[in-house]
Amino acid sequence: MDRDITIQKLIHQLEELNKRISWLEKENKALRNENALLKNENTLLKAENAELKARLNSNSHNSNKPPSSDGYKKRSIKPAFSKSKNSNQGGQTGHEGRTLRQVEVPDKTEFCSPGTCSCGHRFTEKELKLTEKRQVFELPPPRLEITEYQIFKALCPVCGEEQKGTAPQGINAPVQYGNNAKALAVLLNVHYRLPYKKIQGLFNDLFGYPINESTICQAGEKCYENLEESEQIIKSKIVEQKVAHADETGIRTAGKLQWLHTATSLLYTYLFVHPKRGTDAIQSNKSILADYIGWLVHDCWSSYFKLEHLKHAICGAHILRELESLFENQQSKWAKVFKLFLLTVYNMPFEERVKRKELIESRYDRICSLGEKAEPPPIKIPGKKGRSKRTKGRNLVERLIGKKEAVLAFAFNPEVPFTNNLAERDIRPAKVKQKISNCFRTFKGAEIYARIEGFISTARKNQHNVFSELCTTFEGHNFITE
């Protein structure tokens, strides 16, 4: 009897133990799942924390922020792609100076003669000898030259028909500003980025005539119309180039975000405005990239790679800034190694790059493999919809691997530059203008700015006098690039 009771107790204890084990296994599984979720959440929080720190530490050295955003720290921040300092500051040996030089025939001549000697002798003209010349370059008193066109009429004594004289073309009102005054107003507004009120005040201070805002606006519209054929010439010239640069930036227009696009070369600049940034703009009828077949240097914006007929080159300065950001914020060793690798290849003579092409490409692949290990793909969280967010480092590694030929285009093609600075310099004036005027009031106003600024940039690149070119534009002449 006691034995049966003991066995029953043991069986009961085993059942309880099995229940306890089953419960513990379930609890262990739940805890493991919870721990996995917490690990994933911790990984995401670390990534978010690193991203926020990177934002706080971002500057013109490690991001696409302009140097003007660095504030008072800008003196201690070096550019990501800094120039070598193998020379002293100031003008270098062989540099062509631009200091004032005396002219052969001055506009005015003043004679500075000794009047009377201390003994009382008065010098004659024959006794004077020229010992020194000093020239002063001075502005003449500014004034508007007013030309009156008097129109006469006469009655023919033979047939009795009345004939009337005609004023020159463009002289349509009793009082108006001439082409040179209009050209100056347009130049001040577009290229020197002065608002209408400032131009009005400047005209009043210099000439005593406060030019109306409507006159400046109409002058811009007239210049825009007259430059249509010149713009076509500029576009055709860029299409013929072996290397072109492209970039885009946002501009505020009529309270909305629009995009200013550029296609540029060493001698020509083309700008246009479009509501979109990507493919819709790049492949629109305003863009010239669909007709271009050479090397296109850009900042790796994905929409450019949809132009498969082009040869692509990625801006090295952008890559250097991203690598610097990874090293500063995450201490990524592979990023530092890749940056040193790119700079070493850049400073290497072209002939040496060609000889070491296989070595350079293999070294490139090895560093990218290190980057893949250091920047693993994101962990998929169970139950979470959508694509997992990649880190900036992972995105950069995938880009370097997928766009290897475009990254190394500068190394094995002597015509391809290392950076896209040319396009960035051509598009930067629009950002400065917005800082002064905040925005463009209308989309048409932004288009006027883009065409005129592209023309002025082209004139400067060809070393033409910008003011003279604008004056001839108002006279109906096209830009001559030869």
XYZ file of C-alpha atoms in Angstrom:
482
model
C 0.000 0.000 0.000
C 2.753 2.464 0.971
C 4.639 1.483 -2.166
C 1.683 2.366 -4.410
C 1.322 5.738 -2.713
C 5.003 6.439 -3.202
C 4.800 5.541 -6.888
C 1.780 7.780 -7.362
C 3.613 10.647 -5.679
C 6.607 10.118 -7.959
C 4.388 10.046 -11.035
C 2.691 13.242 -9.904
C 6.042 14.906 -9.258
C 7.263 13.858 -12.720
C 4.150 15.309 -14.313
C 4.656 18.562 -12.435
C 8.300 18.580 -13.388
C 7.459 18.020 -17.051
C 4.955 20.856 -16.892
C 7.590 23.035 -15.266
C 10.159 22.125 -17.922
C 7.657 22.823 -20.709
C 6.817 26.189 -19.160
C 10.501 27.039 -18.757
C 11.192 26.093 -22.383
C 8.404 28.370 -23.550
C 9.632 31.180 -21.300
C 13.199 30.631 -22.540
C 12.027 30.811 -26.160
C 10.057 33.969 -25.446
C 13.043 35.524 -23.700
C 15.296 34.597 -26.603
C 12.904 36.187 -29.063
C 12.628 39.270 -26.865
C 16.409 39.406 -26.566
C 16.748 39.206 -30.358
C 14.269 42.047 -30.773
C 16.090 44.101 -28.156
C 19.395 43.445 -29.928
C 17.930 44.565 -33.226
C 16.398 47.603 -31.557
C 19.730 48.361 -29.888
C 21.475 48.092 -33.267
C 18.963 50.489 -34.818
C 19.308 52.925 -31.913
C 23.091 52.827 -32.212
C 22.820 53.498 -35.934
C 20.369 56.341 -35.289
C 22.623 57.755 -32.573
C 25.627 57.576 -34.925
C 23.631 59.308 -37.651
C 22.560 62.095 -35.301
C 26.137 62.549 -34.109
C 27.287 62.655 -37.720
C 24.752 65.406 -38.412
C 26.032 67.419 -35.469
C 29.642 66.948 -36.570
C 28.998 67.563 -40.265
C 30.787 70.465 -41.927
C 32.190 71.391 -45.327
C 35.087 68.992 -44.698
C 33.043 65.794 -44.328
C 29.692 66.507 -46.016
C 28.098 68.456 -48.852
C 27.484 71.481 -46.625
C 28.966 74.735 -47.984
C 31.902 76.419 -46.202
C 29.619 79.334 -45.276
C 27.776 76.997 -42.864
C 30.920 76.313 -40.811
C 30.533 79.540 -38.857
C 33.398 80.674 -36.668
C 35.022 77.227 -36.812
C 35.812 77.539 -40.514
C 39.420 78.563 -39.925
C 40.183 75.285 -38.148
C 38.407 73.148 -40.758
C 40.438 72.000 -43.707
C 38.782 71.036 -47.017
C 38.482 67.333 -47.808
C 40.421 67.814 -51.028
C 42.994 70.383 -50.015
C 45.722 71.697 -52.286
C 49.329 70.816 -51.632
C 51.309 73.442 -49.753
C 54.674 73.021 -51.436
C 54.938 76.741 -52.150
C 54.883 79.951 -50.162
C 51.846 82.161 -49.835
C 51.248 84.954 -52.327
C 52.134 85.236 -55.989
C 54.249 82.389 -57.313
C 57.244 82.548 -59.622
C 56.088 83.075 -63.208
C 52.665 84.335 -62.099
C 51.343 87.090 -64.370
C 50.517 89.992 -62.084
C 47.543 92.286 -62.571
C 48.860 95.416 -60.925
C 48.342 98.840 -62.474
C 50.838 99.751 -65.158
C 51.522 103.164 -66.646
C 49.989 103.847 -70.044
C 51.763 105.484 -72.976
C 49.063 108.088 -73.684
C 47.211 109.372 -70.589
C 43.890 111.179 -70.858
C 45.166 114.241 -69.013
C 48.626 115.566 -68.233
C 49.466 117.888 -65.358
C 52.906 119.566 -65.248
C 54.646 119.803 -61.886
C 57.501 122.308 -62.367
C 59.706 124.060 -59.845
C 58.522 127.634 -59.943
C 61.350 129.681 -58.458
C 64.741 128.758 -57.030
C 65.643 129.712 -53.446
C 67.988 132.357 -54.877
C 65.093 133.941 -56.745
C 65.837 132.568 -60.250
C 62.697 131.747 -62.248
C 63.168 128.632 -64.397
C 62.417 128.741 -68.114
C 60.901 125.905 -70.149
C 64.270 125.060 -71.728
C 65.860 124.563 -68.316
C 63.237 121.979 -67.217
C 64.061 118.276 -67.547
C 61.541 115.420 -67.075
C 62.755 113.154 -64.252
C 59.699 111.163 -63.163
C 56.144 110.238 -64.175
C 53.347 109.373 -61.796
C 49.910 108.297 -63.036
C 46.618 108.239 -61.130
C 43.774 106.033 -62.362
C 40.594 107.847 -61.363
C 36.903 107.486 -62.116
C 35.450 110.380 -64.123
C 32.369 112.053 -62.643
C 29.575 109.549 -63.433
C 26.751 110.916 -65.519
C 24.204 109.729 -68.052
C 24.802 111.059 -71.538
C 21.513 112.295 -72.935
C 21.059 112.132 -76.696
C 18.082 113.895 -78.267
C 16.728 112.654 -81.576
C 14.886 115.469 -83.341
C 12.503 114.088 -85.934
C 11.637 116.435 -88.781
C 8.984 116.315 -91.439
C 8.699 118.140 -94.743
C 6.191 118.737 -97.487
C 7.504 117.917 -100.963
C 7.225 121.041 -103.176
C 6.998 118.847 -106.288
C 4.276 116.285 -105.492
C 2.919 117.707 -102.269
C 3.515 114.438 -100.302
C 4.550 114.782 -96.651
C 7.680 112.918 -95.536
C 8.777 112.342 -91.944
C 12.181 111.270 -90.583
C 12.556 108.079 -88.515
C 14.412 107.563 -85.262
C 16.939 104.719 -84.918
C 15.550 101.262 -84.174
C 14.604 100.851 -80.525
C 14.025 104.562 -79.881
C 10.278 104.316 -79.341
C 9.393 106.631 -76.430
C 9.767 110.338 -75.707
C 12.095 109.407 -72.792
C 13.839 106.070 -72.226
C 17.069 104.468 -71.027
C 19.628 103.392 -73.602
C 21.005 99.895 -74.177
C 24.129 100.481 -72.091
C 22.090 101.585 -69.070
C 19.819 98.553 -69.447
C 22.833 96.245 -69.802
C 24.326 97.649 -66.589
C 21.052 97.144 -64.722
C 20.805 93.520 -65.913
C 24.446 92.854 -65.022
C 23.975 94.241 -61.509
C 20.776 92.267 -60.940
C 21.824 88.885 -62.338
C 25.578 88.502 -62.004
C 26.230 90.847 -59.087
C 22.983 89.768 -57.429
C 21.708 93.218 -56.425
C 17.954 93.521 -55.695
C 15.905 96.046 -57.638
C 15.869 98.545 -54.755
C 19.668 98.459 -54.464
C 20.082 99.052 -58.212
C 17.610 101.905 -58.014
C 19.581 103.478 -55.178
C 22.909 102.978 -56.966
C 21.633 104.675 -60.140
C 20.384 107.562 -58.054
C 23.698 107.924 -56.199
C 25.827 107.741 -59.334
C 23.734 109.391 -62.001
C 20.952 111.199 -60.177
C 18.266 109.091 -61.875
C 16.569 106.361 -59.767
C 15.799 103.778 -62.440
C 12.326 102.219 -62.072
C 11.942 98.594 -61.004
C 9.709 97.966 -64.018
C 12.503 99.209 -66.307
C 14.972 96.729 -64.764
C 12.419 93.931 -65.063
C 11.665 94.728 -68.708
C 15.388 94.960 -69.465
C 15.864 91.447 -68.071
C 13.003 90.108 -70.187
C 14.393 91.779 -73.316
C 17.872 90.402 -72.645
C 16.364 86.931 -72.100
C 14.605 87.060 -75.482
C 17.678 88.317 -77.328
C 19.872 85.589 -75.829
C 17.776 82.695 -77.161
C 19.992 82.138 -80.213
C 23.183 82.609 -78.177
C 21.956 79.946 -75.762
C 21.453 77.522 -78.647
C 25.047 78.157 -79.722
C 26.284 77.478 -76.194
C 24.283 74.227 -75.978
C 25.644 72.987 -79.303
C 29.207 73.783 -78.195
C 28.836 71.789 -74.955
C 27.488 68.788 -76.862
C 30.690 68.792 -78.936
C 32.988 68.635 -75.893
C 34.831 65.451 -74.823
C 34.084 66.134 -71.143
C 31.060 67.847 -69.615
C 30.018 68.413 -66.005
C 26.502 68.257 -64.560
C 24.993 69.310 -61.267
C 21.736 70.546 -59.777
C 20.570 72.571 -56.787
C 17.261 73.553 -55.263
C 15.949 77.109 -55.579
C 12.849 78.699 -54.059
C 10.560 79.994 -56.792
C 7.120 81.483 -56.128
C 7.055 79.745 -52.740
C 7.857 76.312 -54.195
C 10.991 74.240 -54.549
C 12.318 74.152 -58.103
C 15.623 72.822 -59.419
C 18.397 74.647 -61.240
C 20.349 72.271 -63.507
C 23.649 72.897 -65.241
C 25.619 71.279 -68.036
C 28.984 72.915 -68.346
C 32.452 72.644 -69.835
C 35.703 74.577 -69.603
C 34.450 77.297 -71.983
C 30.637 77.100 -71.908
C 27.868 77.137 -69.299
C 24.241 76.147 -69.771
C 21.663 76.544 -66.980
C 17.961 75.703 -66.936
C 15.162 75.518 -64.356
C 12.831 72.540 -63.937
C 10.228 71.500 -61.328
C 11.957 68.106 -60.912
C 15.444 67.097 -59.880
C 15.755 63.611 -61.358
C 15.024 61.782 -64.590
C 12.113 63.996 -65.666
C 14.438 67.001 -65.763
C 17.612 65.306 -66.995
C 15.808 63.719 -69.945
C 13.488 66.674 -70.669
C 13.636 68.797 -73.821
C 15.455 71.488 -71.812
C 18.375 69.187 -71.061
C 21.166 68.557 -73.582
C 22.425 65.323 -72.012
C 20.319 63.126 -74.292
C 22.348 64.454 -77.253
C 25.710 64.292 -75.494
C 27.991 61.262 -75.989
C 31.222 62.108 -74.132
C 32.360 61.852 -70.503
C 29.882 63.220 -67.960
C 31.290 64.133 -64.542
C 28.685 64.274 -61.755
C 28.146 63.552 -58.056
C 26.744 59.991 -58.467
C 23.079 61.063 -58.515
C 21.316 57.890 -59.682
C 19.274 59.618 -62.398
C 22.434 60.378 -64.395
C 23.241 56.667 -64.694
C 19.972 56.132 -66.580
C 21.709 57.868 -69.495
C 23.338 54.623 -70.579
C 24.825 56.080 -73.784
C 27.193 58.254 -71.735
C 30.555 57.511 -70.134
C 30.229 58.370 -66.461
C 32.791 59.772 -64.027
C 32.067 60.362 -60.329
C 33.341 63.416 -58.457
C 36.267 62.335 -56.256
C 35.799 65.230 -53.816
C 32.322 63.932 -52.876
C 33.733 60.485 -52.139
C 36.560 61.951 -50.048
C 34.071 63.902 -47.916
C 31.958 60.811 -47.293
C 35.024 58.773 -46.368
C 36.201 61.510 -44.009
C 32.777 61.577 -42.336
C 32.879 57.796 -41.761
C 36.341 57.976 -40.238
C 35.546 60.958 -37.989
C 32.222 59.630 -36.672
C 32.714 55.843 -36.715
C 36.504 55.449 -36.776
C 36.151 53.300 -39.902
C 39.685 52.212 -40.768
C 38.738 51.094 -44.256
C 37.434 54.608 -44.996
C 40.762 56.155 -44.019
C 42.658 53.595 -46.119
C 40.418 54.222 -49.143
C 40.856 57.981 -48.839
C 44.649 57.641 -48.783
C 44.406 55.245 -51.745
C 42.378 57.729 -53.843
C 44.691 60.631 -53.060
C 47.745 58.508 -53.862
C 46.307 57.551 -57.247
C 45.371 61.173 -57.926
C 48.902 62.434 -57.191
C 50.464 59.681 -59.293
C 51.665 60.667 -62.813
C 49.307 59.472 -65.534
C 51.906 57.220 -67.207
C 52.512 55.474 -63.896
C 48.785 54.945 -63.362
C 48.519 53.225 -66.747
C 51.464 50.940 -65.946
C 49.992 50.023 -62.563
C 46.373 49.715 -63.703
C 45.943 46.083 -62.584
C 47.586 46.818 -59.235
C 45.372 49.870 -58.675
C 42.194 47.943 -59.523
C 43.132 44.977 -57.307
C 43.950 47.328 -54.437
C 40.590 49.023 -55.000
C 38.794 45.662 -54.759
C 40.644 44.631 -51.583
C 39.727 47.839 -49.759
C 36.091 47.488 -50.865
C 36.035 43.925 -49.468
C 37.283 45.323 -46.148
C 34.495 47.866 -46.299
C 31.925 45.111 -46.904
C 33.058 43.307 -43.758
C 33.084 46.498 -41.704
C 29.694 47.630 -43.051
C 27.433 44.529 -43.105
C 23.981 44.660 -44.667
C 21.098 45.577 -42.339
C 19.439 42.889 -40.222
C 15.881 42.119 -41.251
C 13.543 42.560 -38.266
C 10.823 39.869 -38.172
C 7.373 41.308 -38.741
C 8.614 44.713 -39.864
C 7.466 45.697 -43.331
C 9.533 47.506 -45.901
C 13.187 47.616 -46.748
C 15.641 47.752 -43.872
C 17.568 51.003 -43.666
C 21.217 50.788 -44.668
C 23.918 52.777 -42.954
C 25.735 55.532 -44.820
C 28.843 53.370 -44.775
C 27.006 50.443 -46.363
C 25.516 52.688 -49.043
C 28.959 54.059 -49.846
C 30.533 50.589 -50.068
C 27.814 49.346 -52.426
C 28.245 52.469 -54.547
C 32.031 52.058 -54.739
C 31.675 48.425 -55.768
C 28.909 48.997 -58.309
C 30.418 52.152 -59.857
C 34.086 51.163 -59.863
C 34.734 52.282 -63.461
C 33.146 55.684 -62.839
C 35.127 56.205 -59.621
C 38.446 55.366 -61.331
C 37.625 57.177 -64.595
C 40.018 60.007 -63.700
C 42.888 57.554 -63.195
C 43.046 56.083 -66.710
C 41.556 58.862 -68.852
C 43.709 62.017 -68.936
C 40.824 64.230 -70.089
C 38.645 63.342 -67.071
C 39.161 65.569 -63.991
C 39.128 64.273 -60.420
C 36.329 66.562 -59.185
C 33.072 68.095 -60.377
C 34.118 71.530 -59.111
C 33.518 73.127 -62.501
C 29.762 72.473 -62.363
C 29.578 73.405 -58.688
C 31.281 76.752 -59.326
C 28.824 77.499 -62.146
C 25.808 76.717 -59.989
C 26.988 78.354 -56.754
C 26.061 81.968 -57.759
C 22.377 80.991 -57.587
C 22.766 80.048 -53.911
C 24.457 83.381 -53.186
C 21.662 85.248 -54.996
C 19.062 83.429 -52.891
C 20.842 84.399 -49.691
C 20.489 88.028 -50.762
C 17.012 87.977 -52.315
C 15.632 84.829 -50.601
C 13.810 83.543 -53.695
C 12.625 84.175 -57.233
C 9.162 85.666 -57.385
C 8.099 83.768 -60.513
C 9.197 80.716 -62.489
C 9.736 82.998 -65.490
C 12.061 85.153 -63.395
C 14.131 82.069 -62.518
C 14.336 81.146 -66.213
C 15.502 84.664 -67.070
C 18.202 84.434 -64.413
C 19.377 81.001 -65.630
C 19.784 82.018 -69.273
C 21.529 85.331 -68.557
C 23.833 83.885 -65.884
C 24.797 81.023 -68.203
C 25.630 83.548 -70.919
C 27.694 85.714 -68.541
C 29.579 82.660 -67.243
C 30.365 81.628 -70.824
C 31.590 85.124 -71.676
C 33.909 85.125 -68.648
C 35.300 81.689 -69.521
C 36.109 82.945 -73.006
C 37.723 86.071 -71.496
C 35.212 88.405 -73.133
C 34.151 91.677 -71.535
C 30.810 90.822 -69.925
C 29.390 94.343 -70.001
C 30.292 94.777 -73.681
C 28.679 91.420 -74.520
C 25.449 92.418 -72.779
C 25.439 95.756 -74.596
C 25.752 94.015 -77.972
C 22.992 91.618 -76.891
C 20.582 94.543 -76.525
C 21.656 95.655 -79.986
C 20.562 92.278 -81.362
C 23.967 90.613 -81.875
C 24.702 87.014 -80.885
C 27.566 85.805 -78.756
C 30.654 85.013 -80.848
C 32.606 82.102 -79.359
C 35.463 82.093 -81.816
